Coordinates of C-alpha atoms in Angstrom, one line a residue:
N1 CA -0.1 0.2 0.0
T2 CA 2.9 2.5 0.7
Y3 CA 4.4 2.1 -2.6
I4 CA 1.1 2.3 -4.3
N5 CA 0.3 5.4 -2.4
E6 CA 3.7 6.9 -3.0
K7 CA 3.0 5.9 -6.9
D8 CA 6.2 3.7 -6.8
L9 CA 4.6 1.2 -8.7
E10 CA 7.7 -0.4 -10.1
Q11 CA 9.0 -1.1 -6.4
A12 CA 5.5 -2.4 -5.5
Q13 CA 5.5 -4.7 -8.3
I14 CA 8.9 -6.2 -7.5
L15 CA 8.0 -6.7 -4.0
V16 CA 4.7 -8.3 -4.9
D17 CA 6.4 -10.5 -7.5
K18 CA 9.1 -11.6 -4.9
F19 CA 6.4 -12.5 -2.3
L20 CA 4.3 -14.6 -4.8
R21 CA 7.5 -16.6 -5.7
G22 CA 7.4 -17.8 -2.0
S23 CA 3.7 -17.9 -1.4
P24 CA 2.0 -18.4 -4.8
D25 CA -1.4 -18.8 -3.2
N26 CA -1.5 -15.8 -1.0
V27 CA -4.9 -14.2 -1.9
Q28 CA -4.0 -10.8 -0.4
V29 CA -0.9 -10.6 -2.7
K30 CA -2.8 -11.7 -5.6
V31 CA -5.3 -8.8 -5.1
Y32 CA -2.4 -6.4 -4.8
K33 CA -1.0 -7.7 -8.3
R34 CA -4.3 -7.3 -10.0
I35 CA -4.5 -3.8 -8.3
L36 CA -1.3 -2.9 -9.7
S37 CA -2.5 -3.9 -13.3
E38 CA -5.1 -1.2 -13.1
S39 CA -4.6 2.2 -15.1
D40 CA -4.2 4.1 -11.9
P41 CA -3.8 1.9 -8.9
A42 CA -3.3 4.9 -6.4
N43 CA -6.9 5.9 -7.1
I44 CA -8.9 2.7 -7.4
S45 CA -12.4 2.8 -6.2
P46 CA -13.7 0.6 -3.3
E47 CA -16.2 -1.0 -5.5
R48 CA -13.4 -2.0 -8.1
Q49 CA -11.2 -3.2 -5.2
A50 CA -14.2 -5.3 -4.1
E51 CA -14.4 -6.7 -7.7
I52 CA -11.0 -7.6 -7.7
T53 CA -11.0 -9.2 -4.4
E54 CA -14.1 -11.3 -5.3
S55 CA -12.5 -12.3 -8.6
V56 CA -9.2 -13.5 -6.8
L57 CA -11.3 -15.5 -4.5
Q58 CA -13.3 -17.1 -7.3
E59 CA -10.1 -18.3 -8.8
I60 CA -9.2 -20.5 -5.8
S61 CA -9.2 -24.1 -7.2
D62 CA -10.1 -26.0 -4.1
D63 CA -14.0 -25.8 -3.7
V64 CA -13.9 -25.7 0.4
Q65 CA -11.3 -23.3 0.4
R66 CA -13.1 -21.1 -2.3
F67 CA -16.2 -21.1 -0.7
T68 CA -14.9 -20.6 2.8
A69 CA -12.9 -17.7 1.7
L70 CA -15.6 -16.2 -0.3
G71 CA -18.1 -16.7 2.8
E72 CA -15.5 -14.9 4.9
Y73 CA -14.9 -12.2 2.6
Y74 CA -18.9 -11.5 2.3
Q75 CA -18.9 -11.7 6.1
S76 CA -16.4 -9.0 6.3
L77 CA -18.6 -6.7 4.1
E78 CA -21.5 -7.5 6.3
A79 CA -23.1 -9.4 3.5
V80 CA -24.4 -12.1 5.7
E81 CA -26.7 -13.7 3.7
K82 CA -24.2 -14.1 0.7
A83 CA -21.8 -15.3 3.4
I84 CA -24.2 -18.0 4.6
T85 CA -24.9 -19.2 1.0
E86 CA -21.0 -19.7 0.3
L87 CA -20.3 -21.1 3.7
K88 CA -23.1 -23.8 3.4
K89 CA -21.5 -24.9 0.2
A90 CA -18.4 -25.3 2.0
Y91 CA -20.1 -27.2 5.0
E92 CA -21.9 -29.6 2.7
L93 CA -18.4 -30.5 1.2
A94 CA -16.4 -30.5 4.6
P95 CA -18.9 -30.9 7.5
D96 CA -15.7 -31.8 9.6
D97 CA -13.7 -29.0 8.9
R98 CA -13.4 -26.9 12.0
M99 CA -12.9 -23.7 10.3
V100 CA -15.7 -24.0 8.0
V101 CA -17.9 -25.1 10.9
D102 CA -16.7 -22.1 12.9
S103 CA -17.2 -19.8 10.0
L104 CA -20.9 -20.9 9.1
F105 CA -21.8 -20.8 12.8
R106 CA -20.5 -17.3 13.3
A107 CA -22.6 -16.1 10.3
A108 CA -25.8 -17.9 11.4
L109 CA -25.3 -16.1 14.9
S110 CA -24.6 -12.7 13.3
S111 CA -27.7 -13.1 11.2
Q112 CA -29.6 -14.4 14.1
D113 CA -30.4 -17.6 12.3
Y114 CA -30.8 -19.5 15.4
D115 CA -32.3 -22.6 13.6
L116 CA -29.2 -22.9 11.5
A117 CA -26.9 -22.0 14.5
E118 CA -28.8 -24.9 16.4
K119 CA -28.2 -27.5 13.6
I120 CA -24.6 -26.8 13.2
F121 CA -24.2 -27.1 17.1
E122 CA -25.9 -30.6 16.8
D123 CA -23.5 -31.4 13.8
A124 CA -20.7 -30.2 16.0
R125 CA -21.7 -31.9 19.1
K126 CA -22.2 -35.4 17.1
R127 CA -18.8 -35.0 15.5
N128 CA -17.1 -33.5 18.4
I129 CA -15.7 -30.7 16.3
D130 CA -14.7 -28.7 19.3
D131 CA -13.1 -31.8 21.2
C132 CA -15.6 -30.9 23.9
E133 CA -18.7 -32.4 22.5
G134 CA -19.9 -29.3 21.0
N135 CA -20.3 -27.4 24.3
S136 CA -18.2 -24.5 22.8
F137 CA -20.7 -24.0 20.0
A138 CA -23.7 -24.5 22.7
A139 CA -22.0 -21.7 24.8
K140 CA -21.8 -19.3 21.9
L141 CA -25.5 -19.9 20.8
Y142 CA -26.6 -19.3 24.6
L143 CA -24.5 -16.2 24.7
A144 CA -26.1 -15.1 21.5
K145 CA -29.8 -15.7 23.1
Q146 CA -28.3 -14.0 26.4
D147 CA -28.8 -17.1 28.4
Y148 CA -25.8 -16.6 30.2
Q149 CA -26.2 -19.3 32.9
N150 CA -26.3 -22.0 30.3
A151 CA -23.6 -20.6 28.4
L152 CA -21.5 -20.6 31.6
S153 CA -22.4 -24.1 32.3
R154 CA -21.3 -25.2 28.7
L155 CA -18.1 -23.3 29.1
D156 CA -17.4 -25.1 32.3
E157 CA -17.9 -28.5 30.5
C158 CA -15.4 -27.3 28.0
I159 CA -12.9 -26.6 30.4
K160 CA -13.5 -29.9 32.2
A161 CA -12.8 -31.8 29.0
I162 CA -9.8 -29.4 27.8
P163 CA -8.4 -27.7 30.9
L164 CA -6.4 -25.5 28.8
Y165 CA -8.8 -24.1 26.4
P166 CA -8.4 -20.4 26.1
Q167 CA -11.4 -19.5 24.1
A168 CA -13.7 -20.9 27.0
Y169 CA -11.8 -18.7 29.4
I170 CA -12.2 -15.7 27.2
L171 CA -15.9 -16.3 26.6
R172 CA -16.2 -16.6 30.3
S173 CA -14.8 -13.3 31.0

């Protein structure tokens, strides 16, 4: 960004190319590379930057990674319904993937789709995705519903199963 803002595009291109040689799948650097190919990279509109980002994400070859990355991206834009659509695709392909499950669960909670969150919790419990029988998911669901007593109870169950479970301690505070 500094090189682009200072209009030192040649140095920016050198840096991007060097980074991509070591990390060819880095999405953010691929986005910068595309931005550098624009006619005026320093003055690219937010809409155009979003188009470029989405285009780069669409090119991810692995379906689960692509759907998850798009879902996370849409969630960062607060386009929760689009996020859920993409994350559901990833979830169908990889229901045991912790990152996929977490991402879809967070999207469901942020859209207050408690039916979907409940379904994910039940699946996570059956598969023991969180290594504490779904209790971390249940705690987050109870927190979203402002049922703090049940949330604390579920977090205590997590801590019993995994005494060194930082997320449980963070949620308890």
